[in-house]
Backbone as ProteinMPNN parsed JSONL, in Angstrom:
{"seq_chain_A": "LYVPLKGNGPFPAVLQACGHSTNGKAAEKYQKAAILLAKNGFVSFVIDTYAQGERQSVKHTQIDIGAMITGTDLVAYQAWDNIRAIDYLCSRPEVDPEKIGMTGNSGGGTQTMYMMGFDPRVKAAAPSCGLHTRERMFTWNGLADGCHNFAFEGMKLLEFADYFILFAPKPALVLA", "coords_chain_A": {"N_chain_A": [[98.338, 109.889, 94.539], [98.602, 112.666, 92.572], [100.74, 114.753, 90.861], [101.418, 117.887, 89.364], [103.325, 117.983, 86.348], [104.416, 120.146, 85.152], [105.368, 123.544, 85.791], [105.925, 125.475, 88.782], [105.763, 124.614, 92.134], [104.618, 125.763, 95.366], [101.549, 124.012, 94.674], [97.974, 124.43, 94.234], [95.689, 122.125, 95.795], [93.557, 119.246, 95.439], [91.355, 117.231, 97.143], [90.032, 114.183, 96.347], [87.206, 112.426, 96.771], [86.073, 109.169, 96.499], [83.178, 107.796, 94.952], [80.576, 105.32, 94.872], [81.954, 102.443, 93.82], [83.374, 99.486, 92.668], [86.172, 99.173, 92.321], [87.066, 101.491, 93.493], [89.386, 104.067, 93.984], [90.894, 103.212, 91.841], [89.212, 103.111, 89.703], [88.432, 103.949, 86.362], [87.151, 106.452, 85.843], [87.794, 108.003, 88.095], [90.552, 108.037, 87.988], [90.954, 109.398, 85.546], [89.871, 111.92, 86.181], [91.661, 112.767, 88.186], [94.062, 112.874, 86.758], [93.417, 114.868, 84.887], [93.118, 117.072, 86.621], [95.788, 117.278, 87.577], [97.127, 117.851, 85.171], [96.222, 120.377, 84.832], [97.434, 121.909, 86.744], [96.975, 121.265, 89.456], [97.577, 119.52, 92.485], [96.399, 116.313, 93.02], [94.667, 114.182, 95.134], [93.49, 111.067, 95.491], [91.303, 109.076, 97.277], [90.329, 105.932, 98.708], [87.165, 104.955, 100.024], [85.399, 103.454, 102.779], [84.659, 100.02, 102.269], [85.208, 99.922, 99.571], [87.318, 99.68, 96.65], [90.627, 99.247, 97.697], [89.798, 98.879, 100.247], [87.852, 97.002, 100.774], [85.89, 95.248, 102.836], [83.621, 94.949, 104.638], [80.224, 95.94, 104.022], [79.077, 99.384, 103.584], [76.729, 99.991, 105.125], [76.742, 97.987, 107.06], [78.989, 98.686, 108.562], [78.088, 101.142, 109.439], [75.875, 100.457, 111.048], [77.139, 99.117, 113.169], [78.624, 101.287, 114.125], [76.581, 103.002, 114.98], [75.692, 101.755, 117.28], [77.608, 102.497, 119.077], [77.166, 105.166, 119.262], [77.945, 106.788, 117.137], [78.652, 107.247, 113.609], [79.045, 106.122, 110.178], [79.603, 108.297, 108.522], [81.045, 109.997, 110.212], [83.407, 108.496, 110.498], [84.296, 108.535, 107.842], [84.664, 111.28, 107.539], [86.752, 111.667, 109.344], [88.784, 110.217, 107.999], [88.96, 111.83, 105.705], [89.79, 114.268, 106.809], [92.295, 113.487, 107.772], [93.463, 112.923, 105.297], [93.566, 115.481, 104.203], [95.33, 116.591, 106.037], [97.617, 115.14, 105.282], [97.946, 116.078, 102.615], [98.526, 118.787, 103.195], [100.983, 118.456, 104.371], [102.723, 117.978, 102.348], [105.439, 119.119, 100.352], [104.959, 120.105, 97.799], [102.453, 121.182, 97.849], [100.234, 123.896, 98.344], [99.127, 124.793, 101.361], [97.125, 126.602, 101.878], [95.401, 126.518, 99.832], [93.301, 124.439, 99.365], [91.057, 122.216, 97.95], [88.021, 120.309, 97.418], [86.457, 117.506, 95.921], [84.059, 115.144, 94.7], [82.215, 112.237, 93.677], [78.923, 110.915, 93.649], [78.652, 108.97, 96.48], [81.056, 110.106, 97.236], [80.558, 112.725, 96.547], [78.671, 113.317, 98.468], [80.309, 113.056, 100.75], [81.953, 115.232, 100.214], [80.138, 117.355, 100.498], [79.58, 117.182, 103.266], [82.168, 117.671, 104.285], [82.548, 120.287, 103.58], [81.393, 121.718, 105.601], [82.732, 120.715, 107.796], [85.603, 121.0, 107.807], [87.642, 123.716, 107.94], [89.826, 124.151, 106.304], [89.212, 123.435, 103.74], [88.801, 125.196, 100.942], [87.443, 125.557, 98.569], [84.838, 123.854, 96.844], [83.427, 121.105, 94.999], [80.958, 119.271, 94.849], [79.544, 116.33, 93.405], [76.511, 115.014, 92.51], [73.828, 113.888, 94.642], [72.691, 116.156, 95.89], [69.895, 116.89, 97.3], [66.668, 116.949, 98.872], [66.037, 115.526, 102.127], [63.549, 114.313, 102.297], [63.05, 113.739, 99.597], [65.137, 111.919, 99.113], [64.4, 109.788, 100.815], [61.899, 109.008, 99.744], [62.65, 108.324, 97.214], [64.949, 106.592, 97.248], [64.744, 105.235, 99.643], [66.289, 104.657, 102.8], [68.861, 104.832, 101.856], [72.396, 104.156, 101.954], [74.816, 103.637, 104.621], [76.702, 105.689, 104.228], [75.39, 108.019, 103.707], [74.078, 108.975, 105.884], [74.19, 110.968, 108.459], [74.561, 111.01, 111.9], [71.701, 111.867, 113.715], [70.847, 113.845, 111.945], [68.274, 113.882, 110.757], [66.618, 114.217, 113.001], [67.411, 116.727, 113.744], [66.576, 118.118, 111.632], [68.262, 118.647, 109.446], [69.407, 119.4, 106.187], [71.029, 118.508, 103.074], [71.673, 120.858, 101.712], [72.144, 122.603, 103.792], [74.797, 122.316, 104.465], [76.075, 123.763, 102.542], [75.402, 126.303, 103.331], [76.86, 126.493, 105.706], [79.344, 126.59, 104.545], [79.497, 128.961, 103.156], [81.079, 132.157, 102.772], [82.546, 130.803, 100.841], [83.634, 129.482, 97.618], [81.534, 127.228, 95.867], [80.703, 124.654, 93.663], [78.064, 123.025, 92.271], [77.9, 119.958, 90.855], [75.737, 118.684, 88.894]], "CA_chain_A": [[98.701, 111.298, 94.557], [98.978, 113.143, 91.245], [101.434, 116.035, 90.985], [101.67, 118.466, 88.046], [104.674, 117.825, 85.82], [104.865, 121.459, 84.698], [105.143, 124.64, 86.72], [106.616, 125.453, 90.062], [104.878, 124.605, 93.297], [103.541, 124.852, 95.734], [100.35, 124.028, 93.856], [96.711, 124.144, 94.932], [95.435, 120.684, 95.843], [92.165, 118.797, 95.493], [91.073, 115.905, 97.679], [88.971, 113.583, 95.56], [86.575, 111.309, 97.472], [85.421, 108.261, 95.558], [81.819, 107.352, 95.156], [80.378, 103.875, 94.862], [82.656, 101.781, 92.73], [84.059, 98.303, 93.19], [87.616, 99.374, 92.394], [87.398, 102.734, 94.186], [90.28, 105.044, 93.354], [91.449, 102.649, 90.608], [88.217, 103.203, 88.636], [88.894, 104.821, 85.272], [86.61, 107.813, 85.958], [88.529, 108.739, 89.124], [91.905, 108.235, 87.472], [90.893, 110.452, 84.533], [89.657, 113.212, 86.851], [92.905, 113.126, 88.869], [95.029, 113.25, 85.714], [92.989, 116.167, 84.362], [93.473, 118.082, 87.613], [97.248, 117.447, 87.575], [97.498, 118.526, 83.919], [95.815, 121.778, 84.93], [98.155, 122.603, 87.804], [96.534, 120.918, 90.8], [97.897, 118.225, 93.07], [95.14, 115.613, 93.257], [94.817, 113.023, 96.007], [92.285, 110.257, 95.401], [91.313, 108.095, 98.364], [89.225, 104.97, 98.801], [86.35, 105.008, 101.224], [85.09, 102.145, 103.332], [83.963, 99.011, 101.47], [85.48, 100.095, 98.148], [88.721, 99.649, 96.267], [91.497, 98.455, 98.563], [89.24, 98.812, 101.603], [86.668, 96.142, 100.778], [85.815, 94.273, 103.916], [82.179, 94.823, 104.84], [79.47, 96.999, 103.352], [78.884, 100.652, 104.292], [75.658, 99.968, 106.115], [77.16, 97.134, 108.173], [79.873, 99.511, 109.388], [77.257, 102.182, 110.045], [75.07, 99.863, 112.134], [78.056, 98.936, 114.301], [78.972, 102.612, 114.653], [75.422, 103.552, 115.694], [75.637, 101.139, 118.614], [78.54, 103.248, 119.93], [76.776, 106.57, 119.269], [78.534, 107.552, 116.036], [78.166, 106.801, 112.311], [80.045, 105.976, 109.122], [79.978, 109.634, 108.044], [82.114, 110.488, 111.093], [84.633, 107.781, 110.13], [84.736, 109.059, 106.554], [85.173, 112.635, 107.781], [88.077, 111.493, 109.961], [89.711, 109.862, 106.914], [89.144, 113.0, 104.843], [90.604, 115.226, 107.564], [93.675, 112.96, 107.742], [93.948, 113.097, 103.92], [93.922, 116.9, 104.068], [96.588, 116.726, 106.795], [98.678, 114.619, 104.426], [98.171, 117.047, 101.535], [99.173, 119.988, 103.748], [102.365, 118.131, 104.737], [103.517, 117.797, 101.132], [106.098, 120.369, 99.946], [104.437, 120.623, 96.525], [101.077, 121.638, 98.061], [99.972, 125.136, 99.066], [98.081, 124.414, 102.335], [96.06, 127.615, 101.898], [94.59, 126.342, 98.622], [92.819, 123.06, 99.352], [89.683, 122.034, 97.508], [87.543, 118.927, 97.501], [85.406, 117.087, 95.01], [83.727, 113.73, 94.771], [81.031, 111.854, 92.933], [78.023, 109.99, 94.333], [78.975, 109.011, 97.908], [82.148, 111.078, 97.378], [79.92, 114.038, 96.53], [78.093, 113.481, 99.8], [81.429, 113.347, 101.644], [82.389, 116.606, 99.935], [79.186, 118.279, 101.131], [79.829, 117.178, 104.711], [83.468, 118.281, 104.585], [82.414, 121.733, 103.411], [81.068, 122.27, 106.909], [83.563, 120.142, 108.855], [87.028, 121.353, 107.821], [87.821, 125.063, 107.389], [90.913, 124.191, 105.324], [88.628, 123.28, 102.407], [88.529, 126.572, 100.503], [86.533, 125.49, 97.42], [84.303, 122.496, 96.765], [82.596, 120.784, 93.844], [80.319, 117.957, 95.004], [78.758, 115.833, 92.279], [75.415, 114.113, 92.888], [73.382, 113.815, 96.017], [72.097, 117.356, 96.473], [68.445, 116.802, 97.276], [66.123, 116.999, 100.227], [65.916, 114.225, 102.802], [62.267, 113.726, 101.903], [63.228, 113.173, 98.252], [65.995, 110.744, 99.235], [63.653, 108.691, 101.432], [60.861, 108.525, 98.839], [63.285, 107.847, 95.989], [65.875, 105.489, 97.501], [64.668, 104.703, 100.999], [67.29, 105.247, 103.688], [70.173, 104.787, 101.205], [73.28, 103.357, 102.788], [75.405, 104.319, 105.766], [77.542, 106.86, 103.934], [74.531, 109.186, 103.51], [73.288, 109.234, 107.081], [74.926, 111.562, 109.569], [73.751, 110.799, 113.105], [70.784, 112.895, 114.216], [70.474, 114.852, 110.947], [66.822, 113.941, 110.62], [66.048, 114.773, 114.223], [67.735, 118.157, 113.754], [66.016, 118.635, 110.374], [69.33, 119.114, 108.563], [69.36, 119.026, 104.775], [72.341, 118.628, 102.434], [71.902, 122.268, 101.382], [72.629, 123.301, 104.984], [76.262, 122.294, 104.473], [76.499, 124.89, 101.699], [75.263, 127.499, 104.162], [78.033, 126.487, 106.582], [80.532, 126.827, 103.72], [79.457, 130.327, 102.636], [80.962, 132.585, 101.366], [83.531, 130.127, 99.986], [83.037, 129.025, 96.357], [81.099, 125.841, 95.71], [80.079, 124.359, 92.377], [77.295, 121.783, 92.325], [77.981, 119.223, 89.603], [74.534, 117.847, 88.876]], "C_chain_A": [[99.2, 111.659, 93.171], [99.539, 114.549, 91.395], [101.672, 116.589, 89.589], [103.131, 118.28, 87.616], [105.265, 119.148, 85.369], [104.553, 122.504, 85.752], [105.92, 124.432, 88.004], [105.595, 125.504, 91.186], [105.296, 125.67, 94.269], [102.266, 125.1, 94.916], [99.104, 123.947, 94.738], [96.458, 122.638, 94.856], [93.942, 120.4, 95.952], [92.133, 117.397, 96.082], [89.877, 115.369, 96.906], [88.451, 112.347, 96.292], [85.808, 110.454, 96.47], [83.978, 107.981, 95.956], [81.762, 105.842, 95.061], [80.965, 103.258, 93.601], [83.424, 100.609, 93.316], [85.552, 98.542, 93.333], [88.005, 100.732, 92.964], [88.297, 103.643, 93.379], [90.914, 104.53, 92.064], [90.455, 102.71, 89.447], [88.665, 104.248, 87.617], [88.406, 106.264, 85.435], [87.369, 108.629, 87.001], [89.968, 108.999, 88.694], [91.936, 109.378, 86.454], [90.724, 111.831, 85.175], [90.944, 113.686, 87.525], [93.97, 113.571, 87.87], [94.691, 114.618, 85.152], [93.345, 117.296, 85.335], [94.982, 118.341, 87.597], [97.718, 118.17, 86.309], [97.151, 120.008, 83.951], [96.373, 122.465, 86.177], [97.717, 122.34, 89.226], [97.166, 119.6, 91.24], [96.55, 117.58, 93.377], [95.419, 114.362, 94.071], [93.497, 112.277, 96.018], [92.353, 109.177, 96.471], [90.105, 107.165, 98.268], [88.451, 105.222, 100.084], [86.084, 103.578, 101.694], [84.317, 101.293, 102.332], [84.183, 99.167, 99.967], [86.97, 100.054, 97.874], [89.526, 98.728, 97.166], [90.937, 98.27, 99.974], [87.979, 97.961, 101.668], [86.775, 95.122, 101.894], [84.346, 93.972, 104.18], [81.505, 96.019, 104.189], [79.311, 98.227, 104.244], [77.899, 100.524, 105.445], [76.009, 99.072, 107.291], [78.084, 97.906, 109.117], [79.045, 100.55, 110.137], [76.432, 101.64, 111.204], [75.939, 99.643, 113.37], [78.423, 100.255, 114.946], [77.817, 103.199, 115.462], [75.31, 103.004, 117.108], [76.527, 101.906, 119.587], [78.263, 104.747, 119.911], [77.417, 107.416, 118.181], [77.972, 107.008, 114.72], [79.316, 106.722, 111.32], [80.501, 107.335, 108.595], [81.102, 110.206, 108.904], [83.439, 109.807, 110.768], [85.189, 108.3, 108.804], [85.304, 110.47, 106.721], [86.565, 112.568, 108.404], [89.123, 111.148, 108.89], [89.999, 111.066, 106.019], [89.994, 114.067, 105.529], [92.062, 114.781, 107.561], [94.273, 113.106, 106.342], [94.342, 114.553, 103.673], [95.192, 117.2, 104.864], [97.771, 116.287, 105.935], [98.989, 115.599, 103.291], [98.932, 118.263, 102.05], [100.625, 119.727, 104.143], [103.288, 118.028, 103.528], [104.148, 119.123, 100.697], [105.554, 120.952, 98.65], [103.022, 121.18, 96.64], [101.056, 122.955, 98.827], [98.837, 124.851, 100.051], [96.952, 125.431, 102.462], [95.112, 127.475, 100.712], [94.183, 124.882, 98.473], [91.361, 123.061, 98.914], [89.282, 120.579, 97.648], [86.46, 118.704, 96.474], [85.148, 115.61, 95.212], [82.429, 113.486, 94.042], [80.231, 110.835, 93.738], [78.294, 110.067, 95.836], [80.128, 109.954, 98.187], [81.636, 112.511, 97.309], [79.277, 114.345, 97.871], [79.184, 113.794, 100.814], [81.912, 114.782, 101.466], [81.452, 117.611, 100.595], [79.387, 118.335, 102.638], [81.119, 117.918, 105.056], [83.444, 119.792, 104.401], [82.125, 122.402, 104.753], [82.004, 121.824, 108.01], [84.974, 120.715, 108.935], [87.245, 122.706, 107.162], [88.97, 125.162, 106.395], [90.416, 123.98, 103.91], [88.151, 124.665, 101.969], [87.585, 126.65, 99.306], [86.072, 124.047, 97.306], [83.433, 122.34, 95.529], [82.011, 119.387, 94.026], [79.501, 117.6, 93.774], [77.766, 114.805, 92.801], [75.012, 114.316, 94.345], [72.756, 115.057, 96.604], [70.586, 117.309, 96.256], [67.952, 116.893, 98.708], [66.092, 115.595, 100.822], [64.614, 113.537, 102.386], [62.386, 113.058, 100.536], [64.072, 111.896, 98.326], [65.196, 109.551, 99.784], [62.581, 108.137, 100.495], [61.452, 107.912, 97.574], [64.082, 106.567, 96.245], [65.614, 104.755, 98.803], [65.767, 105.358, 101.825], [68.668, 105.378, 103.048], [71.102, 103.945, 102.069], [73.965, 104.251, 103.816], [76.212, 105.559, 105.449], [76.72, 108.123, 103.728], [73.831, 109.644, 104.779], [74.169, 109.68, 108.232], [74.028, 111.476, 110.803], [72.965, 112.046, 113.481], [70.452, 113.998, 113.214], [68.963, 115.007, 110.85], [66.161, 114.582, 111.817], [66.279, 116.287, 114.286], [67.265, 118.865, 112.493], [67.072, 119.237, 109.456], [69.124, 118.571, 107.157], [70.766, 119.17, 104.201], [72.665, 120.084, 102.109], [72.423, 123.063, 102.576], [74.155, 123.319, 105.042], [76.833, 123.376, 103.563], [76.402, 126.195, 102.484], [76.454, 127.604, 105.116], [79.299, 126.891, 105.828], [80.621, 128.27, 103.222], [80.418, 131.225, 103.417], [81.979, 131.932, 100.45], [82.864, 129.616, 98.712], [82.714, 127.537, 96.362], [80.39, 125.715, 94.364], [79.366, 123.036, 92.512], [77.352, 121.147, 90.947], [76.802, 118.255, 89.556], [73.924, 117.855, 87.494]], "O_chain_A": [[100.119, 111.025, 92.654], [98.902, 115.425, 91.978], [102.089, 115.843, 88.703], [104.048, 118.406, 88.427], [106.481, 119.267, 85.218], [103.594, 122.37, 86.512], [106.485, 123.369, 88.262], [104.684, 126.332, 91.184], [106.245, 126.409, 94.01], [101.957, 126.226, 94.528], [99.171, 123.452, 95.863], [96.956, 121.963, 93.955], [93.174, 121.202, 96.483], [92.799, 116.489, 95.586], [88.838, 116.023, 96.821], [89.158, 111.347, 96.421], [84.999, 110.96, 95.693], [83.625, 107.94, 97.135], [82.786, 105.165, 95.158], [80.524, 103.522, 92.483], [84.059, 100.745, 94.362], [86.147, 98.164, 94.342], [89.182, 101.091, 92.918], [88.004, 103.953, 92.224], [91.419, 105.324, 91.27], [90.819, 102.391, 88.315], [89.205, 105.295, 87.975], [89.166, 107.201, 85.192], [87.568, 109.829, 86.813], [90.535, 110.048, 88.997], [92.83, 110.223, 86.49], [91.364, 112.796, 84.757], [91.286, 114.866, 87.449], [94.693, 114.536, 88.116], [95.582, 115.445, 84.958], [93.819, 118.352, 84.916], [95.41, 119.496, 87.602], [98.613, 119.012, 86.376], [97.712, 120.801, 83.195], [95.843, 123.487, 86.614], [98.05, 123.113, 90.124], [97.274, 118.668, 90.443], [95.66, 118.227, 93.93], [96.306, 113.577, 93.735], [92.492, 112.797, 96.503], [93.341, 108.449, 96.564], [89.026, 107.549, 97.817], [89.011, 105.646, 101.095], [86.511, 102.617, 101.055], [83.429, 101.786, 101.637], [83.43, 98.606, 99.171], [87.784, 100.354, 98.747], [89.159, 97.572, 97.375], [91.538, 97.58, 100.798], [87.128, 98.181, 102.529], [87.644, 94.25, 101.886], [83.891, 92.849, 103.962], [82.165, 97.0, 103.848], [79.393, 98.145, 105.469], [78.191, 100.894, 106.582], [75.612, 99.365, 108.418], [77.967, 97.788, 110.337], [79.272, 100.806, 111.32], [76.305, 102.3, 112.236], [75.523, 99.948, 114.488], [78.524, 100.345, 116.17], [78.035, 103.819, 116.502], [74.884, 103.708, 118.023], [76.24, 101.962, 120.782], [79.032, 105.524, 120.477], [77.434, 108.642, 118.288], [76.918, 106.372, 114.721], [80.419, 107.197, 111.589], [81.673, 107.501, 108.256], [82.018, 110.837, 108.377], [84.483, 110.458, 110.761], [86.397, 108.483, 108.657], [86.317, 110.808, 106.107], [87.454, 113.331, 108.026], [90.214, 111.719, 108.876], [91.142, 111.295, 105.623], [90.83, 114.7, 104.884], [92.963, 115.598, 107.371], [95.465, 113.382, 106.209], [95.341, 114.823, 103.006], [96.035, 117.977, 104.416], [98.793, 116.97, 105.868], [100.152, 115.912, 103.036], [99.88, 118.719, 101.41], [101.416, 120.665, 104.241], [104.509, 117.995, 103.681], [103.466, 120.147, 100.675], [105.668, 122.155, 98.417], [102.445, 121.606, 95.64], [101.761, 123.12, 99.823], [97.694, 124.682, 99.628], [95.93, 125.147, 103.088], [94.138, 128.22, 100.595], [94.654, 124.179, 97.578], [90.539, 123.81, 99.442], [90.11, 119.722, 97.959], [85.653, 119.589, 96.191], [85.948, 114.912, 95.834], [81.642, 114.405, 93.817], [80.805, 109.991, 94.428], [78.173, 111.146, 96.414], [80.185, 110.551, 99.262], [82.204, 113.409, 97.932], [79.326, 115.476, 98.354], [79.021, 114.686, 101.646], [82.24, 115.463, 102.437], [81.901, 118.597, 101.18], [79.369, 119.416, 103.226], [81.157, 118.698, 106.007], [84.244, 120.501, 105.011], [82.565, 123.525, 105.002], [82.079, 122.471, 109.054], [85.493, 120.897, 110.035], [87.056, 122.839, 105.953], [89.081, 126.171, 105.7], [91.125, 124.311, 102.959], [87.222, 125.229, 102.547], [86.991, 127.699, 99.055], [86.818, 123.123, 97.63], [82.793, 123.285, 95.068], [82.501, 118.426, 93.434], [78.847, 118.455, 93.177], [78.15, 113.838, 93.459], [75.772, 114.847, 95.156], [72.314, 115.013, 97.753], [70.077, 117.641, 95.186], [68.749, 116.91, 99.646], [66.119, 114.601, 100.095], [64.587, 112.329, 102.152], [61.889, 111.95, 100.334], [63.753, 110.904, 97.671], [65.307, 108.437, 99.271], [62.37, 106.925, 100.452], [60.818, 107.073, 96.936], [63.91, 105.574, 95.539], [66.232, 103.717, 99.039], [66.133, 106.504, 101.565], [69.561, 105.981, 103.644], [70.636, 103.105, 102.838], [73.725, 105.457, 103.872], [76.393, 106.408, 106.322], [77.292, 109.204, 103.587], [73.066, 110.608, 104.748], [74.81, 108.864, 108.894], [72.853, 111.837, 110.739], [73.515, 113.145, 113.551], [69.835, 114.995, 113.59], [68.439, 116.121, 110.861], [65.25, 115.396, 111.671], [65.451, 117.03, 114.812], [67.518, 120.055, 112.303], [66.81, 120.223, 108.767], [68.717, 117.424, 106.972], [71.602, 119.871, 104.772], [73.819, 120.498, 102.223], [73.076, 124.091, 102.394], [74.741, 124.24, 105.61], [77.947, 123.852, 103.785], [77.232, 127.088, 102.313], [76.996, 128.692, 105.311], [80.216, 127.468, 106.411], [81.709, 128.746, 102.9], [80.551, 131.056, 104.629], [82.253, 132.461, 99.372], [81.663, 129.344, 98.711], [83.512, 126.707, 96.799], [79.585, 126.566, 93.986], [79.99, 122.025, 92.833], [76.897, 121.743, 89.971], [76.861, 117.155, 90.105], [72.9, 117.21, 87.267]]}, "name": "protein", "num_of_chains": 1, "seq": "LYVPLKGNGPFPAVLQACGHSTNGKAAEKYQKAAILLAKNGFVSFVIDTYAQGERQSVKHTQIDIGAMITGTDLVAYQAWDNIRAIDYLCSRPEVDPEKIGMTGNSGGGTQTMYMMGFDPRVKAAAPSCGLHTRERMFTWNGLADGCHNFAFEGMKLLEFADYFILFAPKPALVLA"}
């Protein structure tokens, strides 16, 4: 959790979801982004996702396969973590709960796109990477890993861009 050293709160806050990185939230790129946000008047909360940083146990896809057996997926688990992280931010006295944003890179960008449609408390979003069609993803990367596959998206013909439609008219910046 990074809190501005100057100014009077409550401050707007940004949840930062990490992408693929061995050290997760401890990776230099995520630390630099969080510091930059705090220096510019935002509380920044950086969290590790499954199989990264302090949460390395099994790989994304292994978790996803187990989840599919029970009728869910890794994206749902990540969304739950992100919702709980937003709950935490909203509980902090230095955070304005009406001014919550989200950003992330790579898999964190994908999480950001999903959260744009899942949690109405996210008022602005800036996902980085991952905005493409499903067809492009499958021909380029194959199925990717479990953090990119929301259950039944393909059957329902959902595309990543559909999450921006759910988010409208809130501001979103695609970092690509």
